[in-house]
Short mmCIF file of N, CA and C in Angstrom, two decimals:
data_model
loop_
_atom_site.label_atom_id
_atom_site.label_comp_id
_atom_site.label_asym_id
_atom_site.label_seq_id
_atom_site.Cartn_x
_atom_site.Cartn_y
_atom_site.Cartn_z
N MET A 1 -17.75 -4.45 25.28
CA MET A 1 -17.32 -3.99 24.09
C MET A 1 -16.04 -3.30 23.93
N SER A 2 -15.24 -3.35 23.06
CA SER A 2 -14.06 -2.74 22.90
C SER A 2 -13.66 -2.41 21.38
N LYS A 3 -13.13 -1.35 21.23
CA LYS A 3 -12.76 -0.79 19.90
C LYS A 3 -11.28 -0.68 19.68
N LYS A 4 -10.75 -0.99 18.65
CA LYS A 4 -9.30 -1.06 18.30
C LYS A 4 -9.10 -0.40 17.01
N VAL A 5 -8.19 0.62 16.77
CA VAL A 5 -7.86 1.24 15.50
C VAL A 5 -6.57 0.49 15.04
N VAL A 6 -6.65 -0.19 13.89
CA VAL A 6 -5.63 -0.82 13.25
C VAL A 6 -5.11 0.04 12.04
N THR A 7 -3.77 0.17 11.97
CA THR A 7 -3.04 1.00 10.84
C THR A 7 -2.42 -0.03 9.94
N PHE A 8 -2.59 0.26 8.66
CA PHE A 8 -2.07 -0.51 7.67
C PHE A 8 -1.29 0.37 6.75
N GLU A 9 -0.12 -0.28 6.16
CA GLU A 9 0.70 0.45 5.18
C GLU A 9 0.58 -0.29 3.82
N TYR A 10 0.82 0.48 2.71
CA TYR A 10 0.80 0.04 1.34
C TYR A 10 1.70 -1.13 1.29
N GLU A 11 1.54 -2.16 0.57
CA GLU A 11 2.44 -3.24 0.37
C GLU A 11 2.74 -3.50 -1.09
N LYS A 12 1.57 -3.71 -1.96
CA LYS A 12 1.72 -4.02 -3.30
C LYS A 12 0.31 -3.89 -4.00
N GLU A 13 0.23 -3.81 -5.28
CA GLU A 13 -0.92 -3.68 -6.16
C GLU A 13 -1.07 -5.18 -6.76
N THR A 14 -2.29 -5.51 -6.76
CA THR A 14 -2.72 -6.74 -7.50
C THR A 14 -3.50 -6.32 -8.85
N LYS A 15 -4.14 -7.17 -9.49
CA LYS A 15 -4.79 -6.88 -10.69
C LYS A 15 -6.03 -5.90 -10.38
N ASN A 16 -6.91 -6.12 -9.38
CA ASN A 16 -8.11 -5.27 -9.01
C ASN A 16 -7.92 -4.68 -7.60
N SER A 17 -6.91 -4.99 -6.97
CA SER A 17 -6.93 -4.45 -5.55
C SER A 17 -5.53 -4.03 -4.99
N VAL A 18 -5.45 -3.54 -3.88
CA VAL A 18 -4.14 -2.98 -3.17
C VAL A 18 -4.11 -3.71 -1.95
N ARG A 19 -2.92 -4.30 -1.79
CA ARG A 19 -2.65 -5.08 -0.54
C ARG A 19 -1.97 -4.26 0.39
N TYR A 20 -2.50 -4.23 1.71
CA TYR A 20 -1.90 -3.38 2.70
C TYR A 20 -1.40 -4.34 3.85
N LYS A 21 -0.31 -4.11 4.64
CA LYS A 21 0.03 -4.99 5.61
C LYS A 21 0.06 -4.13 6.97
N GLU A 22 -0.47 -4.93 8.10
CA GLU A 22 -0.75 -4.16 9.22
C GLU A 22 0.58 -3.68 9.94
N VAL A 23 0.60 -2.59 10.69
CA VAL A 23 1.65 -2.18 11.48
C VAL A 23 1.24 -2.31 12.99
N PRO A 24 1.77 -3.33 13.51
CA PRO A 24 1.44 -3.58 14.78
C PRO A 24 2.28 -2.67 15.80
N GLY A 25 1.67 -2.48 17.00
CA GLY A 25 2.47 -1.71 17.94
C GLY A 25 3.66 -2.61 18.57
N GLU A 26 4.49 -2.00 19.27
CA GLU A 26 5.73 -2.59 19.86
C GLU A 26 5.09 -3.81 20.75
N GLY A 27 5.72 -4.98 20.57
CA GLY A 27 5.41 -6.10 21.44
C GLY A 27 4.02 -6.51 21.24
N VAL A 28 3.37 -6.22 20.35
CA VAL A 28 1.97 -6.66 20.09
C VAL A 28 2.03 -7.49 18.77
N ALA A 29 1.20 -8.63 18.80
CA ALA A 29 0.95 -9.44 17.53
C ALA A 29 -0.04 -8.74 16.65
N PRO A 30 0.00 -8.92 15.30
CA PRO A 30 -0.92 -8.25 14.46
C PRO A 30 -2.17 -9.04 14.62
N ILE A 31 -3.27 -8.16 14.47
CA ILE A 31 -4.78 -8.58 14.69
C ILE A 31 -5.22 -9.09 13.33
N VAL A 32 -4.96 -8.46 12.26
CA VAL A 32 -5.68 -8.82 10.98
C VAL A 32 -4.47 -9.33 10.13
N GLY A 33 -3.33 -8.68 9.96
CA GLY A 33 -2.21 -9.16 8.97
C GLY A 33 -2.33 -8.39 7.88
N SER A 34 -2.78 -9.22 6.74
CA SER A 34 -2.90 -8.32 5.43
C SER A 34 -4.27 -8.02 5.08
N LEU A 35 -4.67 -7.01 4.35
CA LEU A 35 -5.82 -6.54 4.06
C LEU A 35 -5.84 -6.09 2.55
N TYR A 36 -6.84 -6.61 1.78
CA TYR A 36 -7.10 -6.31 0.45
C TYR A 36 -8.23 -5.46 0.24
N VAL A 37 -7.93 -4.28 -0.42
CA VAL A 37 -8.92 -3.10 -0.67
C VAL A 37 -8.94 -3.04 -2.28
N GLN A 38 -10.14 -2.88 -2.60
CA GLN A 38 -10.37 -2.61 -4.10
C GLN A 38 -9.74 -1.27 -4.52
N LYS A 39 -9.24 -1.45 -5.73
CA LYS A 39 -8.46 -0.05 -6.28
C LYS A 39 -9.35 1.02 -6.35
N TRP A 40 -10.63 0.98 -6.80
CA TRP A 40 -11.40 2.01 -6.94
C TRP A 40 -11.62 2.79 -5.59
N PHE A 41 -11.54 2.10 -4.38
CA PHE A 41 -11.67 2.80 -3.09
C PHE A 41 -10.34 3.24 -2.67
N ALA A 42 -9.26 2.43 -2.68
CA ALA A 42 -7.95 2.68 -2.18
C ALA A 42 -7.37 3.81 -2.83
N GLY A 43 -7.56 3.96 -4.16
CA GLY A 43 -6.79 5.19 -4.87
C GLY A 43 -5.24 5.04 -4.62
N ASN A 44 -4.59 6.28 -4.34
CA ASN A 44 -3.29 6.31 -4.17
C ASN A 44 -2.83 6.42 -2.56
N SER A 45 -3.86 5.99 -1.72
CA SER A 45 -3.48 6.01 -0.30
C SER A 45 -2.32 4.95 -0.02
N LYS A 46 -1.48 5.44 0.84
CA LYS A 46 -0.37 4.79 1.38
C LYS A 46 -0.58 4.22 2.74
N THR A 47 -1.65 4.76 3.37
CA THR A 47 -1.92 4.21 4.86
C THR A 47 -3.45 4.20 4.96
N LEU A 48 -3.85 3.35 5.63
CA LEU A 48 -5.23 3.21 5.99
C LEU A 48 -5.38 2.76 7.40
N GLU A 49 -6.63 3.30 8.14
CA GLU A 49 -6.83 3.07 9.40
C GLU A 49 -8.24 2.36 9.28
N ILE A 50 -8.30 1.22 10.07
CA ILE A 50 -9.49 0.47 10.16
C ILE A 50 -9.96 0.48 11.75
N THR A 51 -11.09 0.66 12.08
CA THR A 51 -11.62 0.57 13.44
C THR A 51 -12.34 -0.60 13.55
N ILE A 52 -11.83 -1.50 14.47
CA ILE A 52 -12.61 -2.82 14.81
C ILE A 52 -13.39 -2.71 16.09
N ASP A 53 -14.82 -2.97 16.04
CA ASP A 53 -15.70 -2.71 17.21
C ASP A 53 -16.04 -4.19 17.63
N LYS A 54 -15.48 -4.67 18.71
CA LYS A 54 -15.77 -5.99 19.15
C LYS A 54 -16.94 -5.82 20.01
N LYS A 55 -17.98 -6.62 19.85
CA LYS A 55 -19.15 -6.59 20.58
C LYS A 55 -19.30 -8.08 21.41
N ASP A 56 -19.47 -7.83 22.61
CA ASP A 56 -19.32 -9.15 23.40
C ASP A 56 -20.79 -9.57 23.72
#
């Protein structure tokens, strides 16, 4: 098992959601890319952190 915390920055708003783009570390490829979050949850947040727990 391994855990990874992925950080996202605000990119733009769509009709019902907010799109965030991943901020990868230096020399590391993005894991997720873009993430869409519903506006009712995202609110005015400019950054999000998502923890991915990979189960082997």
